[in-house]
Amino acid sequence: MGVGVMDAVVLPSEAMLEFAALNGRHLPLLREWVAGHPDAGVPRALLACVEADGLGGEELGDEELKAQMAGAFKAAKAENGRAASLVYGLFLTSLRQHRLAAEHLLRHFADYPGDEVAGLMLGVFHASADPALQRAGEALTEQQYQFMGPQSWAWASWLSWVRAEQCRPQEAIALSEHALGLFPRSGVAVHARAHADHDLGAGAESVARVDGWLAENPEAVQLRHLNWHAALQSIACGDFVEARRRADEVLKRSDVGMRAAANWRLLLAGQSPARLSEPDHVRELLAAPEAMADTLHTFNLALALACESAVEDLQRLAATAEGDEREAFREVVAPVARALAYVCAGAPGQAVTLLEPLGDALEGLGGVRVEREIVHDTLARALAETGQGERAAALLEDRLTRRTHHRYEDLLLTPRPATAFPAVPAP
Amino acid sequence: MEIGMSDKRVAVGRTGARVAAVGAVVGAAAGVALVPAGAAHANIIGIGNAAFGNSCTNVGAAQSRGATTASAGAASGNVTQLPLNLQRNQCGNSGIVCAGCGG
């Protein structure tokens, strides 16, 4: 499909601005737009996408989702090739067929370079869990930014993301600041900056930046997630009271992963955790069919178990993962879960034996670096507790060098007797 | 106000020549997440539940694991019709920390 001039796609400007503002007001606007413009395929598909995950209320059933997408696709085909291609990609994304969606996007951007609507689907590259596709997604983002030029805050924001995850924080910061200069409400840019700040140990400066942006965007989609980043920065600079306060005030019951990721850090550093997830809720998630759907999800549940020192549950989870047909579960999730059990049981040496050989295989946990980093933290603490302080320091050397605030890392390296982690309630 | 997104922007595909980017406001507006505040997961980049890896499972489906490993050929570039036979993958949700962050 050779294309000279990008086909037009009719979209409601006001609703799209609300999307950009991340203030949750976009849904009624989009619904209104769809009702008034039934011939526009892309808005209909966007609405179906939003509703597919129940984010607009009740989750759409499969058949209803497909019916809505089919209608949107028919309308889009009557418009032009770009609209049809966008709806095709939105359909695959709504089905969480991430690999197929990523492959489609590669073709889409070849025909419609710089398409910012298609940019909304970039997450499928990372979600594909295919390193080759993830690299292709990063390269594509860079190419689109180069194509569109610096006037596109959206592409600057997305490239800032890529740079942050590539551990190129200074470039990420420059792109983030550029994007925010063009469009101060870019949540993507703010989040990318939070990741760059994490790499640099920006501490209170980052907390202030997050709080300042959230004050201007109080209904932001990333409200809880950015607060979680701020809590990690408080931990980085040793303000554990503030980290607990923020976690307890902001995180919801459903935020099992974020709560566990904050609390396990606090426990590793010898501090009291914030409020733990409800044990029954964690076990409910573990018993659900989706418990082993995704490595990062299972890993988060393992962290939640570790925070309550649920050694037997962790051992059971590890055994289940060991029997899984998928390599990432057998080779990464299983030893990590078992290592967490050993740490909780006061046997850090056995945790070292399991964690140290993992190396780059840890990427099999999925997620992003800031999410996987906690495994290194666990290994460093286990090394320190077994009298291998030098090896622990070597493991964290890069962080200690790069991060302005590294009180957390210092505490990980502080010699303390190996003890089982009690699920100490916050004072 | 109806605005044809990119209808004011002349973008030349494989030839690589770009003429103008007038639709900056609307184009810019398209750049961020579509999920409303309070969404259980932190899909930061954009739409869809991209919070989860490709190992998501189809609940109750015979081919529960690896359901998303469908051949690329299943949808290879054929945009004349939607592949409505594809399964919708179900994924766990533990309030994933930082999903959809990849570019």
Coordinates of N, CA and C in Angstrom, one line a residue, chain A residues 45-171:
Chain A
A45 N -13.7 2.6 17.2 CA -12.7 1.6 17.6 C -12.0 2.0 18.9
L46 N -11.7 3.2 19.0 CA -11.0 3.7 20.3 C -11.9 3.5 21.5
L47 N -13.2 3.8 21.3 CA -14.1 3.7 22.4 C -14.3 2.2 22.8
A48 N -14.3 1.3 21.8 CA -14.4 -0.1 22.0 C -13.2 -0.6 22.8
C49 N -12.0 0.0 22.4 CA -10.8 -0.4 23.1 C -10.8 0.0 24.5
V50 N -11.3 1.2 24.8 CA -11.4 1.7 26.2 C -12.3 0.8 27.0
E51 N -13.4 0.5 26.3 CA -14.5 -0.3 27.0 C -14.1 -1.8 27.1
A52 N -13.2 -2.2 26.3 CA -12.9 -3.7 26.3 C -12.3 -4.1 27.6
D53 N -11.6 -3.3 28.3 CA -11.0 -3.7 29.6 C -11.9 -3.2 30.8
G54 N -13.1 -2.8 30.5 CA -14.0 -2.4 31.5 C -13.6 -1.1 32.1
L55 N -12.8 -0.3 31.4 CA -12.4 0.9 31.9 C -13.4 2.0 31.8
G56 N -14.4 1.7 31.0 CA -15.5 2.7 30.9 C -16.7 2.3 31.6
G57 N -16.5 1.3 32.5 CA -17.7 0.7 33.2 C -17.6 -0.8 33.1
E58 N -18.7 -1.4 32.7 CA -18.7 -2.8 32.6 C -17.8 -3.3 31.4
E59 N -17.1 -4.3 31.6 CA -16.2 -4.8 30.6 C -17.0 -5.4 29.5
L60 N -16.6 -5.1 28.3 CA -17.3 -5.6 27.1 C -17.0 -7.1 27.0
G61 N -18.0 -7.9 26.6 CA -17.8 -9.3 26.3 C -17.1 -9.4 25.0
D62 N -16.6 -10.6 24.8 CA -15.8 -10.8 23.5 C -16.6 -10.6 22.3
E63 N -17.8 -11.1 22.3 CA -18.7 -11.0 21.1 C -19.1 -9.6 20.8
E64 N -19.4 -8.9 21.9 CA -19.8 -7.5 21.7 C -18.6 -6.6 21.3
L65 N -17.4 -6.9 21.8 CA -16.2 -6.2 21.4 C -16.0 -6.4 19.9
K66 N -16.1 -7.7 19.5 CA -15.8 -8.0 18.1 C -16.9 -7.3 17.2
A67 N -18.1 -7.3 17.7 CA -19.2 -6.7 16.9 C -18.9 -5.2 16.7
Q68 N -18.5 -4.6 17.8 CA -18.2 -3.1 17.7 C -17.1 -2.9 16.8
M69 N -16.0 -3.7 16.9 CA -14.9 -3.5 16.1 C -15.2 -3.8 14.6
A70 N -16.0 -4.8 14.4 CA -16.4 -5.0 13.0 C -17.1 -3.8 12.4
G71 N -18.0 -3.3 13.2 CA -18.7 -2.1 12.7 C -17.8 -0.9 12.4
A72 N -16.8 -0.7 13.4 CA -15.9 0.4 13.2 C -15.0 0.1 12.0
F73 N -14.6 -1.1 11.8 CA -13.8 -1.4 10.6 C -14.5 -1.2 9.3
K74 N -15.8 -1.5 9.3 CA -16.5 -1.3 8.0 C -16.6 0.2 7.7
A75 N -16.8 1.0 8.8 CA -16.9 2.4 8.6 C -15.5 3.0 8.2
A76 N -14.5 2.5 8.8 CA -13.1 3.0 8.5 C -12.7 2.7 7.1
K77 N -13.1 1.5 6.6 CA -12.8 1.1 5.2 C -13.4 2.1 4.3
A78 N -14.6 2.5 4.6 CA -15.3 3.5 3.7 C -14.6 4.8 3.7
E79 N -13.8 5.1 4.8 CA -13.1 6.4 4.9 C -11.8 6.3 4.0
N80 N -10.9 5.6 4.5 CA -9.6 5.5 3.8 C -8.7 4.4 4.3
G81 N -7.6 4.2 3.7 CA -6.7 3.1 4.1 C -6.1 3.3 5.5
R82 N -5.8 4.6 5.8 CA -5.2 4.8 7.1 C -6.2 4.5 8.3
A83 N -7.4 4.9 8.1 CA -8.4 4.6 9.1 C -8.6 3.1 9.3
A84 N -8.7 2.4 8.1 CA -8.8 1.0 8.2 C -7.7 0.3 8.9
S85 N -6.5 0.8 8.6 CA -5.3 0.2 9.2 C -5.3 0.5 10.7
L86 N -5.7 1.7 11.1 CA -5.7 2.0 12.5 C -6.7 1.1 13.3
V87 N -7.9 0.9 12.7 CA -8.9 0.1 13.4 C -8.4 -1.3 13.4
Y88 N -7.7 -1.8 12.4 CA -7.2 -3.1 12.4 C -6.2 -3.3 13.6
G89 N -5.4 -2.3 13.8 CA -4.4 -2.4 14.9 C -5.1 -2.3 16.2
L90 N -6.1 -1.4 16.3 CA -6.9 -1.3 17.5 C -7.6 -2.6 17.9
F91 N -8.1 -3.3 16.8 CA -8.8 -4.6 17.1 C -7.8 -5.6 17.7
L92 N -6.6 -5.7 17.1 CA -5.6 -6.6 17.6 C -5.2 -6.2 19.0
T93 N -5.1 -4.9 19.3 CA -4.7 -4.5 20.6 C -5.8 -4.8 21.6
S94 N -7.0 -4.6 21.2 CA -8.1 -4.8 22.2 C -8.2 -6.3 22.5
L95 N -7.7 -7.2 21.6 CA -7.7 -8.6 21.9 C -6.5 -9.0 22.7
R96 N -5.6 -8.0 23.0 CA -4.3 -8.3 23.6 C -3.5 -9.2 22.8
Q97 N -3.6 -9.2 21.5 CA -2.8 -10.0 20.6 C -1.6 -9.1 20.3
H98 N -0.7 -9.0 21.3 CA 0.3 -8.0 21.3 C 1.3 -8.2 20.1
R99 N 1.7 -9.4 19.9 CA 2.6 -9.7 18.8 C 2.1 -9.3 17.5
L100 N 0.8 -9.7 17.2 CA 0.2 -9.4 15.9 C 0.0 -7.9 15.8
A101 N -0.3 -7.3 16.9 CA -0.5 -5.8 16.8 C 0.8 -5.1 16.5
A102 N 1.8 -5.6 17.2 CA 3.2 -5.0 16.9 C 3.6 -5.1 15.5
E103 N 3.4 -6.3 15.0 CA 3.8 -6.6 13.6 C 2.9 -5.7 12.6
H104 N 1.7 -5.6 13.0 CA 0.8 -4.7 12.1 C 1.3 -3.3 12.2
L105 N 1.7 -2.8 13.4 CA 2.1 -1.4 13.5 C 3.4 -1.2 12.7
L106 N 4.3 -2.1 12.6 CA 5.5 -1.9 11.8 C 5.1 -1.6 10.4
R107 N 4.1 -2.4 9.9 CA 3.6 -2.1 8.5 C 2.8 -0.8 8.4
H108 N 2.1 -0.5 9.5 CA 1.3 0.8 9.4 C 2.2 2.0 9.4
F109 N 3.2 2.0 10.2 CA 4.1 3.2 10.2 C 4.9 3.3 8.9
A110 N 5.2 2.2 8.3 CA 5.8 2.2 7.0 C 5.0 3.0 6.0
D111 N 3.7 2.8 6.1 CA 2.7 3.5 5.2 C 2.3 4.9 5.7
Y112 N 2.3 5.1 7.0 CA 1.8 6.3 7.6 C 2.8 6.8 8.7
P113 N 3.9 7.2 8.3 CA 5.0 7.6 9.2 C 4.5 8.7 10.1
G114 N 4.9 8.6 11.4 CA 4.6 9.7 12.3 C 3.2 9.7 12.8
D115 N 2.4 8.7 12.5 CA 1.0 8.7 12.9 C 0.8 8.6 14.4
E116 N 0.4 9.7 15.0 CA 0.3 9.8 16.5 C -0.8 9.0 17.0
V117 N -1.9 8.8 16.2 CA -3.0 7.9 16.7 C -2.4 6.5 16.9
A118 N -1.7 6.1 15.9 CA -1.1 4.7 16.0 C -0.1 4.7 17.1
G119 N 0.5 5.8 17.4 CA 1.5 5.8 18.5 C 0.9 5.4 19.9
L120 N -0.4 5.6 20.0 CA -1.1 5.2 21.2 C -1.0 3.7 21.5
M121 N -0.7 2.9 20.4 CA -0.6 1.5 20.6 C 0.8 1.0 20.8
L122 N 1.8 1.9 20.9 CA 3.2 1.5 21.0 C 3.5 0.5 22.1
G123 N 2.7 0.5 23.1 CA 2.9 -0.4 24.3 C 2.9 -1.9 23.9
V124 N 2.3 -2.2 22.7 CA 2.2 -3.6 22.3 C 3.6 -4.2 22.0
F125 N 4.5 -3.3 21.6 CA 5.9 -3.9 21.3 C 6.5 -4.5 22.6
H126 N 6.4 -3.7 23.7 CA 7.0 -4.1 24.9 C 6.2 -5.3 25.4
A127 N 4.9 -5.3 25.3 CA 4.0 -6.3 25.8 C 4.1 -7.6 25.0
S128 N 4.7 -7.6 23.9 CA 4.9 -8.8 23.1 C 5.8 -9.8 23.7
A129 N 6.6 -9.3 24.6 CA 7.6 -10.2 25.4 C 8.6 -10.8 24.4
D130 N 8.7 -10.3 23.2 CA 9.7 -10.7 22.2 C 10.8 -9.7 22.1
P131 N 12.0 -10.1 22.5 CA 13.1 -9.1 22.5 C 13.3 -8.4 21.1
A132 N 13.1 -9.2 20.1 CA 13.3 -8.6 18.7 C 12.3 -7.6 18.4
L133 N 11.0 -7.9 18.8 CA 10.0 -6.9 18.6 C 10.1 -5.7 19.5
Q134 N 10.6 -5.9 20.7 CA 10.8 -4.8 21.6 C 11.9 -3.9 21.0
R135 N 12.9 -4.5 20.5 CA 14.0 -3.6 19.9 C 13.4 -2.9 18.7
A136 N 12.6 -3.6 17.9 CA 12.0 -3.0 16.7 C 11.1 -1.8 17.1
G137 N 10.4 -2.0 18.2 CA 9.6 -0.9 18.7 C 10.4 0.3 19.1
E138 N 11.5 0.1 19.8 CA 12.4 1.2 20.1 C 13.0 1.9 18.9
A139 N 13.4 1.1 17.9 CA 13.9 1.7 16.7 C 12.9 2.5 16.0
L140 N 11.7 1.9 16.0 CA 10.6 2.6 15.3 C 10.3 3.9 15.9
T141 N 10.2 3.9 17.3 CA 10.0 5.2 18.0 C 11.0 6.2 17.6
E142 N 12.2 5.8 17.6 CA 13.3 6.8 17.2 C 13.1 7.3 15.8
Q143 N 12.8 6.4 14.9 CA 12.6 6.8 13.5 C 11.4 7.7 13.4
Q144 N 10.3 7.5 14.1 CA 9.1 8.3 14.0 C 9.4 9.7 14.6
Y145 N 10.2 9.8 15.6 CA 10.5 11.1 16.2 C 11.4 11.9 15.2
Q146 N 12.3 11.2 14.6 CA 13.2 11.8 13.6 C 12.4 12.3 12.4
F147 N 11.4 11.5 12.1 CA 10.5 11.9 10.9 C 9.7 13.1 11.3
M148 N 9.1 13.1 12.4 CA 8.1 14.1 12.8 C 8.9 15.4 13.3
G149 N 10.0 15.2 13.8 CA 10.8 16.4 14.2 C 10.4 16.8 15.6
P150 N 11.1 17.7 16.2 CA 10.9 18.0 17.6 C 9.6 18.8 17.9
Q151 N 8.9 19.1 16.9 CA 7.6 19.8 17.2 C 6.5 18.8 17.7
S152 N 6.8 17.5 17.6 CA 5.8 16.6 18.1 C 6.1 16.2 19.6
W153 N 5.3 16.7 20.5 CA 5.6 16.4 21.9 C 5.2 15.0 22.2
A154 N 4.3 14.4 21.4 CA 3.9 13.0 21.6 C 5.1 12.1 21.3
W155 N 5.8 12.3 20.2 CA 6.9 11.4 19.8 C 8.1 11.7 20.7
A156 N 8.2 13.0 21.1 CA 9.3 13.3 22.1 C 9.1 12.6 23.4
S157 N 7.8 12.5 23.8 CA 7.5 11.8 25.0 C 7.8 10.3 24.9
W158 N 7.3 9.7 23.8 CA 7.5 8.3 23.6 C 9.0 7.9 23.5
L159 N 9.8 8.8 22.8 CA 11.2 8.5 22.7 C 11.9 8.7 24.1
S160 N 11.4 9.6 24.9 CA 11.9 9.8 26.2 C 11.7 8.5 27.0
W161 N 10.6 7.8 26.8 CA 10.4 6.5 27.4 C 11.4 5.5 27.0
V162 N 11.7 5.5 25.7 CA 12.6 4.5 25.2 C 14.0 4.8 25.8
R163 N 14.4 6.0 25.8 CA 15.7 6.4 26.4 C 15.8 6.0 27.9
A164 N 14.7 6.3 28.6 CA 14.8 6.0 30.0 C 15.0 4.5 30.2
E165 N 14.3 3.7 29.4 CA 14.4 2.2 29.6 C 15.7 1.7 29.1
Q166 N 16.3 2.5 28.2 CA 17.7 2.1 27.7 C 18.8 2.6 28.7
C167 N 18.4 3.0 29.8 CA 19.3 3.6 30.8 C 20.2 4.7 30.2
R168 N 19.5 5.6 29.5 CA 20.1 6.8 29.0 C 19.4 8.0 29.6
P169 N 19.5 8.2 30.9 CA 18.6 9.1 31.6 C 18.8 10.5 31.2
Q170 N 20.0 10.9 30.8 CA 20.1 12.4 30.5 C 19.4 12.7 29.2
E171 N 19.5 11.7 28.2 CA 18.7 11.9 27.0 C 17.2 11.9 27.3

